[in-house]
PDB file of C-alpha atoms in Angstrom:
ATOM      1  CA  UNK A   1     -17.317   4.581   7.605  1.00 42.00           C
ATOM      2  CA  UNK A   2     -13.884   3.252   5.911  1.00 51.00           C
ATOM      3  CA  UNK A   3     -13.207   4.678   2.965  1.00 77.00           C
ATOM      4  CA  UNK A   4     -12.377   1.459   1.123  1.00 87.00           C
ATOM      5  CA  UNK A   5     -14.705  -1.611   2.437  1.00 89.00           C
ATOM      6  CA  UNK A   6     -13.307  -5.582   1.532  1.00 91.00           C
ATOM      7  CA  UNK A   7     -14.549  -8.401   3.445  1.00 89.00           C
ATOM      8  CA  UNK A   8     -11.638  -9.723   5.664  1.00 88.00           C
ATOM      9  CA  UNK A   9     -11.336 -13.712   4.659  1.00 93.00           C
ATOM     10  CA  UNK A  10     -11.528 -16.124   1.655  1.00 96.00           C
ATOM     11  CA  UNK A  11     -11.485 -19.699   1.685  1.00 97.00           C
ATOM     12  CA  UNK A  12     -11.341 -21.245  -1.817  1.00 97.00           C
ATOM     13  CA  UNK A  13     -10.015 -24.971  -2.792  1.00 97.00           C
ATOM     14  CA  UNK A  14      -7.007 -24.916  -5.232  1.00 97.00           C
ATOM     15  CA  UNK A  15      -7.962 -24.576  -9.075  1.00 97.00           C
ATOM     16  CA  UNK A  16     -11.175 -22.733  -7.966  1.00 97.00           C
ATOM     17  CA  UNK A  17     -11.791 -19.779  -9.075  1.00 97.00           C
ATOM     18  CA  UNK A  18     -11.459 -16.862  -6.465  1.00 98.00           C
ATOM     19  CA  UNK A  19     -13.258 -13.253  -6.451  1.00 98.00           C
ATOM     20  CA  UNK A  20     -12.504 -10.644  -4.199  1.00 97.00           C
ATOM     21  CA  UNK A  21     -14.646  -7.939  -3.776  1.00 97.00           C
ATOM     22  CA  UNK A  22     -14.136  -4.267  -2.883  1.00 95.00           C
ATOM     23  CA  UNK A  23     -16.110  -0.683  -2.398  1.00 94.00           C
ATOM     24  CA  UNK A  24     -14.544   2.644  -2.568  1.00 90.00           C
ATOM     25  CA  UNK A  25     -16.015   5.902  -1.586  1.00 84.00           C
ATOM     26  CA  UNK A  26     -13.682   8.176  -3.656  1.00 79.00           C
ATOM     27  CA  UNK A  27     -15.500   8.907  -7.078  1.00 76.00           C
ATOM     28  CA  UNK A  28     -12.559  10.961  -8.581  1.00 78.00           C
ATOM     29  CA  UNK A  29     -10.220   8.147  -8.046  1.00 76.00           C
ATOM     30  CA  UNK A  30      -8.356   7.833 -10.951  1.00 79.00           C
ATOM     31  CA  UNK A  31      -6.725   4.158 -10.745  1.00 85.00           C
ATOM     32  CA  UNK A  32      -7.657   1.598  -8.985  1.00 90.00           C
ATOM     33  CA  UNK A  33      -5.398  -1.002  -7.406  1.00 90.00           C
ATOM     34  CA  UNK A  34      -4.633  -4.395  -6.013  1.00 93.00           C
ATOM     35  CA  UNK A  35      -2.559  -5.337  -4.274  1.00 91.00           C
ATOM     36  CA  UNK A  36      -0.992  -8.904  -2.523  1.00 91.00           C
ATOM     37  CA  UNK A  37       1.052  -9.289   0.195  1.00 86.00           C
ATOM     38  CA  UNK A  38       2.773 -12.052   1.291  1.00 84.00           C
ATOM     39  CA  UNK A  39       3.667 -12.648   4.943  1.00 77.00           C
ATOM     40  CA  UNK A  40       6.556 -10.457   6.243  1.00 68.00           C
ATOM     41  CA  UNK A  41       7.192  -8.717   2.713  1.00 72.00           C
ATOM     42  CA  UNK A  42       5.837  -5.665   0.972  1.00 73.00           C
ATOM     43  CA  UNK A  43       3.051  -4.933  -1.147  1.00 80.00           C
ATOM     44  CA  UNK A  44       3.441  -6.220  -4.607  1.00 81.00           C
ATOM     45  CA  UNK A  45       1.277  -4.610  -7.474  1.00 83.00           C
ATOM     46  CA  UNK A  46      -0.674  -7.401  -9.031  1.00 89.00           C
ATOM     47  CA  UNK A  47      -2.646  -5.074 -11.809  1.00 90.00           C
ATOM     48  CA  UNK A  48      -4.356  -1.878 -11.393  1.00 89.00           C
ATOM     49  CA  UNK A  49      -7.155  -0.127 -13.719  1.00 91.00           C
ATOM     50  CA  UNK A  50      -7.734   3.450 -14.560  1.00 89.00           C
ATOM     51  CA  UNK A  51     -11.268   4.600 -13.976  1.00 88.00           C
ATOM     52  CA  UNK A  52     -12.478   4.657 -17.417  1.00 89.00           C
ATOM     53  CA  UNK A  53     -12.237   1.183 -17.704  1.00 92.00           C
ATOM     54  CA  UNK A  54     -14.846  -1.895 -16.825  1.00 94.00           C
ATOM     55  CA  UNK A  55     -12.978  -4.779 -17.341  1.00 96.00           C
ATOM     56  CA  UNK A  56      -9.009  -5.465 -17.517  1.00 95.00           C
ATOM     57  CA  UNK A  57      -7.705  -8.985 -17.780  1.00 95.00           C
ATOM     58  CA  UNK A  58      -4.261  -9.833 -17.182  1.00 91.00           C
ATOM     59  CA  UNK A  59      -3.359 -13.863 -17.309  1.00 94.00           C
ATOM     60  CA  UNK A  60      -4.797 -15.633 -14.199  1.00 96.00           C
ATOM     61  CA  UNK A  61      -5.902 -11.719 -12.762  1.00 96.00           C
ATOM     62  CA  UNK A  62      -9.308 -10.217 -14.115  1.00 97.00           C
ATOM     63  CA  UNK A  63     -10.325  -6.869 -12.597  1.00 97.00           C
ATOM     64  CA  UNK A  64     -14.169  -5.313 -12.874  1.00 97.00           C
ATOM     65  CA  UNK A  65     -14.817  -2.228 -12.195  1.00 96.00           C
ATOM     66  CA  UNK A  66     -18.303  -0.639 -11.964  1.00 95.00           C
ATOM     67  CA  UNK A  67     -17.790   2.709 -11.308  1.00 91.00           C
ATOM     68  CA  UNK A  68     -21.465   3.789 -10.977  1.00 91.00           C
ATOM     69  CA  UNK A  69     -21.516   1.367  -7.735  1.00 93.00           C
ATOM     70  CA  UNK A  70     -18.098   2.232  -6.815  1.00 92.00           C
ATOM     71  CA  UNK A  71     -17.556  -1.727  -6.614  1.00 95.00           C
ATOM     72  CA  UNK A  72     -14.121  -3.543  -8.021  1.00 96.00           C
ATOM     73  CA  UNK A  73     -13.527  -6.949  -7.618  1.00 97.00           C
ATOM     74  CA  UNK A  74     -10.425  -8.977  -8.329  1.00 98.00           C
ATOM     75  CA  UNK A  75     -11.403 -12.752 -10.253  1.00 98.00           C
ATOM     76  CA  UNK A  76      -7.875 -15.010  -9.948  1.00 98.00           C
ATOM     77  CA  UNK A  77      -8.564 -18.068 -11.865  1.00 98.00           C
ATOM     78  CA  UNK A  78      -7.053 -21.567 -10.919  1.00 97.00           C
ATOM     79  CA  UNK A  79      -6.068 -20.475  -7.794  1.00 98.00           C
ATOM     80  CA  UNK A  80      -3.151 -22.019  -6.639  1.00 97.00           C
ATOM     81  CA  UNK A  81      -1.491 -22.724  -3.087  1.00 95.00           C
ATOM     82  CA  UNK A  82       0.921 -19.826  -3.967  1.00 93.00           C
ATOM     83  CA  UNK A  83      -2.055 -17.643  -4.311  1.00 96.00           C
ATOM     84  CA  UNK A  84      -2.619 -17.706  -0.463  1.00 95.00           C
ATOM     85  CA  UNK A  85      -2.034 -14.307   0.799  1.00 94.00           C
ATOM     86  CA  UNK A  86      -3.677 -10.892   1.890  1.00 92.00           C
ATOM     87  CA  UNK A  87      -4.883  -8.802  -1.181  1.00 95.00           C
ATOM     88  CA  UNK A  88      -5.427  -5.113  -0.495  1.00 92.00           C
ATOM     89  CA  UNK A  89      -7.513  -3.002  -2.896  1.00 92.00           C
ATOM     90  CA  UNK A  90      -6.909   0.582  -2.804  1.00 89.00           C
ATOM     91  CA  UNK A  91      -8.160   3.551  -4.450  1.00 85.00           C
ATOM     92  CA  UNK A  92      -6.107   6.916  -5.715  1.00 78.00           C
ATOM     93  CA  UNK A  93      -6.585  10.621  -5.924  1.00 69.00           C
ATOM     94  CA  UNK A  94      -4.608  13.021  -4.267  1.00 66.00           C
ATOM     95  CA  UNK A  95      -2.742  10.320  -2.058  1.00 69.00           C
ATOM     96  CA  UNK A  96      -3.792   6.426  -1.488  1.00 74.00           C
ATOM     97  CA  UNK A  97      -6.517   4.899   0.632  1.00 80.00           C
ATOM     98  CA  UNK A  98      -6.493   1.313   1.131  1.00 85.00           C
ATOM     99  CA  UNK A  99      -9.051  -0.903   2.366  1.00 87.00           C
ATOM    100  CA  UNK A 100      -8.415  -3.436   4.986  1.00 85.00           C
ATOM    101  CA  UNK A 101      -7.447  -6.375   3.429  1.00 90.00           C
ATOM    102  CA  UNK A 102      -8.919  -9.762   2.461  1.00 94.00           C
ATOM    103  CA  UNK A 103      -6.717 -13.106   3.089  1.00 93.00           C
ATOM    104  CA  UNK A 104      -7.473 -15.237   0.515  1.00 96.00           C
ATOM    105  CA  UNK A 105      -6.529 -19.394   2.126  1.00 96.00           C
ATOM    106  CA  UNK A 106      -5.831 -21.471  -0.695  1.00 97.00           C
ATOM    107  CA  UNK A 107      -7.026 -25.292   0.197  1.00 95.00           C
ATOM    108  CA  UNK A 108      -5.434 -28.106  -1.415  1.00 91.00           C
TER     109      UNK A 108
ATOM    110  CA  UNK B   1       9.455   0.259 -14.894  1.00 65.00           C
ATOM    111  CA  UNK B   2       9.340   2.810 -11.628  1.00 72.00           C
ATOM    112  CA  UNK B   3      11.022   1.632  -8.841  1.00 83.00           C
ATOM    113  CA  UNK B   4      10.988   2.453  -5.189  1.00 88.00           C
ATOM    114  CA  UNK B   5      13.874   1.669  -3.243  1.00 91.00           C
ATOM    115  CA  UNK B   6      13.464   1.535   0.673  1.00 93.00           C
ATOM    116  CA  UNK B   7      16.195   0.929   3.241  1.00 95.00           C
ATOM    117  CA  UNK B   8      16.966  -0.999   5.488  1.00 95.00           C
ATOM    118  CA  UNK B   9      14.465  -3.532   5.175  1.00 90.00           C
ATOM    119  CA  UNK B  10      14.530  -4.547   8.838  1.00 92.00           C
ATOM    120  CA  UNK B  11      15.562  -2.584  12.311  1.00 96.00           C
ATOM    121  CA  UNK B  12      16.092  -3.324  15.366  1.00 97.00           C
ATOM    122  CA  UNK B  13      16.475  -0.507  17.702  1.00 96.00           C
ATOM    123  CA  UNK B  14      16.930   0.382  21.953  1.00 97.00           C
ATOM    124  CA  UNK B  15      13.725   2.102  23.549  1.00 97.00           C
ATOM    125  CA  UNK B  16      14.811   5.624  23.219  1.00 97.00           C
ATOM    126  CA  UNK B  17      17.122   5.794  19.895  1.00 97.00           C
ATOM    127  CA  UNK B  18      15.898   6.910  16.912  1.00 97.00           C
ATOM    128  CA  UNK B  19      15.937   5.491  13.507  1.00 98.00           C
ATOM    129  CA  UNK B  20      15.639   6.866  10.393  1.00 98.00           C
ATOM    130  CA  UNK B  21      14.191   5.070   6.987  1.00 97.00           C
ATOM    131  CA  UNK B  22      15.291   6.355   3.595  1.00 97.00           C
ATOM    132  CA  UNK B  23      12.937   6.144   0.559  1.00 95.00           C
ATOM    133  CA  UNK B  24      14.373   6.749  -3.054  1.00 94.00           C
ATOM    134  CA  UNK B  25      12.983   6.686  -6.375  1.00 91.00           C
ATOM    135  CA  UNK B  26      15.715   4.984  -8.593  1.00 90.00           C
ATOM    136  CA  UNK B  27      14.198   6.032 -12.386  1.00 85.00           C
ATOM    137  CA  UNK B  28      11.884   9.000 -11.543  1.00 86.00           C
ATOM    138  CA  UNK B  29      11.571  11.762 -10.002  1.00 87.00           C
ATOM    139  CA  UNK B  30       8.884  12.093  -7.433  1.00 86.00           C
ATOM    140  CA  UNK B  31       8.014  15.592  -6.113  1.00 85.00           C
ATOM    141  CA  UNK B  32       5.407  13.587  -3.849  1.00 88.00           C
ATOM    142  CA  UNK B  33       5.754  10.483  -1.787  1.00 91.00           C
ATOM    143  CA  UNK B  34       3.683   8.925   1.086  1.00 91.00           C
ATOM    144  CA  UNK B  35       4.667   6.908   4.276  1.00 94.00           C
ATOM    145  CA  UNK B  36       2.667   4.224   5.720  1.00 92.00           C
ATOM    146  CA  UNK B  37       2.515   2.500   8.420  1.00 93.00           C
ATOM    147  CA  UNK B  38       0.463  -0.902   9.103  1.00 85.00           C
ATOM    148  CA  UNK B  39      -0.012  -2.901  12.199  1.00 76.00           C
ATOM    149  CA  UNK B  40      -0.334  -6.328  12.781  1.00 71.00           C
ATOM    150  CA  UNK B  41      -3.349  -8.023  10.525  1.00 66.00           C
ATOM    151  CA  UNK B  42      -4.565  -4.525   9.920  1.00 71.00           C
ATOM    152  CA  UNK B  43      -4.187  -2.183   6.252  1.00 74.00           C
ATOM    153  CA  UNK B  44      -1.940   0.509   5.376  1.00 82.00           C
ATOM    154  CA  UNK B  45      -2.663   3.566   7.519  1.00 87.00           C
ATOM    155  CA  UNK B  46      -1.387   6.818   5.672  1.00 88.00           C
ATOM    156  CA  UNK B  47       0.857   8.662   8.151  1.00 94.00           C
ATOM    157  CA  UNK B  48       2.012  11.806   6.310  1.00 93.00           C
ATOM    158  CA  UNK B  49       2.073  13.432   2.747  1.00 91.00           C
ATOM    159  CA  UNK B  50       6.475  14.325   1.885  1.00 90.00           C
ATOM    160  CA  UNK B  51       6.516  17.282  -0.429  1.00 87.00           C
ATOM    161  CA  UNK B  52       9.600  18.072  -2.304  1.00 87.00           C
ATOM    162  CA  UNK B  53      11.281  21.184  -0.927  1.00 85.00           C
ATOM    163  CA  UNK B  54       8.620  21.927   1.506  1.00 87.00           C
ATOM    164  CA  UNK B  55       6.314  20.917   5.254  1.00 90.00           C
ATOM    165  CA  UNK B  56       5.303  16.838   5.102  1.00 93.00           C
ATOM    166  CA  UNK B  57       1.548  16.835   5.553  1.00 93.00           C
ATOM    167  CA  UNK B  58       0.485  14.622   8.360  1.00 95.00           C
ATOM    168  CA  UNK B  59      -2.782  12.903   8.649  1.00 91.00           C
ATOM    169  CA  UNK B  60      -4.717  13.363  12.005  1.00 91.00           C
ATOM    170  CA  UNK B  61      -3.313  11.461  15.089  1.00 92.00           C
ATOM    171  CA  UNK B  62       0.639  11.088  13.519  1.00 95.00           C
ATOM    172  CA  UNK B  63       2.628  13.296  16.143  1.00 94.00           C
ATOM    173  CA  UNK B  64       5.078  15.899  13.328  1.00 94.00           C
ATOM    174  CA  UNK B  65       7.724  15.712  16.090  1.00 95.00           C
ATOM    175  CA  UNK B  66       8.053  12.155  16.572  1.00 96.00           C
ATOM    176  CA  UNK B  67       7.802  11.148  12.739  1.00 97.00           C
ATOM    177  CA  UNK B  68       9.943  13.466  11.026  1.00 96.00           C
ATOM    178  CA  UNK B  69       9.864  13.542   7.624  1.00 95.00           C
ATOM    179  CA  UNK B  70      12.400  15.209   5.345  1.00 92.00           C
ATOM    180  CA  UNK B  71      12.336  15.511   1.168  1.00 90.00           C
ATOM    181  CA  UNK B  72      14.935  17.174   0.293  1.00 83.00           C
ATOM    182  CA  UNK B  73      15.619  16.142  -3.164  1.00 89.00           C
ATOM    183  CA  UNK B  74      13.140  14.524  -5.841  1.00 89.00           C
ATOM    184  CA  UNK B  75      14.136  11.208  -5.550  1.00 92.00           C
ATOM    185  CA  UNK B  76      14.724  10.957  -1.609  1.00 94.00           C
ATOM    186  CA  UNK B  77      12.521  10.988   1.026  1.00 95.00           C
ATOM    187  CA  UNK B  78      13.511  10.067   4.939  1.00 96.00           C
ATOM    188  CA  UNK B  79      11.542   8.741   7.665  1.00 97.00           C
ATOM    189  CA  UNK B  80      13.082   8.993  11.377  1.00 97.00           C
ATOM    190  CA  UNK B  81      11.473   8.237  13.918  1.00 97.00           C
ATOM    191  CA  UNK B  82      12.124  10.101  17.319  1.00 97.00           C
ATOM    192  CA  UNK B  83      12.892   8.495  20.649  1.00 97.00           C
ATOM    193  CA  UNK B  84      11.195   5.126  19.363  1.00 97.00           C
ATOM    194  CA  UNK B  85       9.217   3.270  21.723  1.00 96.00           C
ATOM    195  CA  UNK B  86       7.955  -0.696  21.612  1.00 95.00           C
ATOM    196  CA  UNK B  87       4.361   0.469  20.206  1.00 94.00           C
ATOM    197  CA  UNK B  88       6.369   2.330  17.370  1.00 95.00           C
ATOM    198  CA  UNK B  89       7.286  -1.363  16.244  1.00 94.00           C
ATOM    199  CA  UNK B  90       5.612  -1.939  13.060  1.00 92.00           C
ATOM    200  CA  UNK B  91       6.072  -1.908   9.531  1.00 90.00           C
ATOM    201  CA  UNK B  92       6.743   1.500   7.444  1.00 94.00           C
ATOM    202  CA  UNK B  93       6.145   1.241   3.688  1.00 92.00           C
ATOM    203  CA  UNK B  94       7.080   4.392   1.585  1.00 92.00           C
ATOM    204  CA  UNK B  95       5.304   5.074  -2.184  1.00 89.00           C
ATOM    205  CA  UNK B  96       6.236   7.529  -4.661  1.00 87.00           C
ATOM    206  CA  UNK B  97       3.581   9.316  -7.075  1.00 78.00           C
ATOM    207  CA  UNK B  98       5.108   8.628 -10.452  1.00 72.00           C
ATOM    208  CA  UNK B  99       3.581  11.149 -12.913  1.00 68.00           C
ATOM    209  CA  UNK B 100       4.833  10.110 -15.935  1.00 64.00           C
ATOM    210  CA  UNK B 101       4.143   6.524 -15.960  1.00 57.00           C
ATOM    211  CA  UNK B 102       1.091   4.327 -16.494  1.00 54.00           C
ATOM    212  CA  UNK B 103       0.185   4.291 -13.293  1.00 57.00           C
ATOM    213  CA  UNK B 104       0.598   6.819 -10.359  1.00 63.00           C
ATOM    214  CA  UNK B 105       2.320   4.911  -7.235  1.00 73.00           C
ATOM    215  CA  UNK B 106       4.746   2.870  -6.652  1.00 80.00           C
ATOM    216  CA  UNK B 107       5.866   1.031  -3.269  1.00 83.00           C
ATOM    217  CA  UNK B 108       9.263   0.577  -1.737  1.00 87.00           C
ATOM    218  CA  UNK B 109       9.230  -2.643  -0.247  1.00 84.00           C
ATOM    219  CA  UNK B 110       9.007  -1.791   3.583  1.00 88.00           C
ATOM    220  CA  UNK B 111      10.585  -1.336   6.593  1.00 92.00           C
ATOM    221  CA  UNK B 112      10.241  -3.830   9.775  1.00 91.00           C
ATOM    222  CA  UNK B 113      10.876  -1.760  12.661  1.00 95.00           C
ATOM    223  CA  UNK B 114      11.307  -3.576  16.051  1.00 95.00           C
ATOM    224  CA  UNK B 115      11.840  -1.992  18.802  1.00 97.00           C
ATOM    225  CA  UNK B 116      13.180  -3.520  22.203  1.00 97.00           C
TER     226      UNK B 116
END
């Protein structure tokens, strides 16, 4: 199977909360990523957290990590039209595995 | 911060030519960096590992002789690609392991290959 798993579509309403979720294989990952990418551009690092950690929060962006599951998820809160776009999780040890992608739609 | 510069951002080539896509790390040194390639509504697929100084690694299915790869200093690593065909047409994104910052990779900002 892949080795990064993330359900391929979210539909949330604008200033609901989203959560994407995500399951990696790799347990000697070291960080953890995600990742958004806007139509036609590159990837742009939204926050990332190191493998020792459960929880990072960063503004809007909070990030939970259960290693024992292998399970991360990505909570954006009051998610806004500019929000819509695809948001890659991906996992690191010796090089970078990414999962397939999950585009979030942003309803107004 | 780290930062990955990637050129050119888009190309448009003949069936035939080949094209090559340069990947520098401005503030760091990288002895490692990775190319990518992803297809339409599909993720990043790694296509080959660039060492510094020595072979690329390529992951199964990437042909060596079509996608060369050359890293011949630590902060530049190229990308040509050989005789390019239409199905070659996708988008090539380039990351750099950067060991002595909070976190290992960092992107260049990708490469839109067309070709016609």
């Amino acid at each position: 199977g892949e080795d990064v798993e993330q359900s391929l579509f979210l539909s949330v309403r604008e200033g609901d909360s989203s959560v994407i979720n995500c399951t990696y294989t790799d347990s000697s990952s070291t960080y953890l990523y995600w990742y958004k990418q806007e139509p036609g551009a590159g990837l742009q690092l939204l926050t990332y957290i190191f493998s020792n950690m459960d929880m990072k929060q960063d503004q809007r962006l909070t990030v939970l990590l259960n290693k024992k599951d292998k399970h991360l998820s990505l909570r954006i809160a009051d998610t806004q039209t500019g929000d819509s776009a695809i948001y890659f999780c991906a996992e690191s040890g010796n090089d970078m595995r990414f999962g397939a992608g999950t585009r979030l739609t942003v309803k107004p | 911060g780290a930062v990955v510069s990637q050129h050119p951002s888009r190309v448009i080539c003949k069936s035939g030519t080949s094209v090559k896509i340069e990947c520098r790390s401005l503030d760091f040194q990288a002895t490692t960096m990775f190319w990518y390639r992803q297809f339409p509504k599909q993720s990043l697929m790694l296509m080959a590992t660039s060492n510094e100084g020595s072979k690329a690694t390529y992951e199964q299915g990437v042909e060596k002789d079509k996608f060369l790869i050359n890293h011949a200093s630590l902060t530049l690593s190229t990308l040509t690609v050989t005789s390019a065909h239409p199905e070659d047409s996708s988008f090539y994104i380039c990351s750099a392991r950067n060991t002595g910052g909070t976190y290992g990779y960092t992107f260049g900002s990708g490469t839109r290959l067309t070709v016609v």
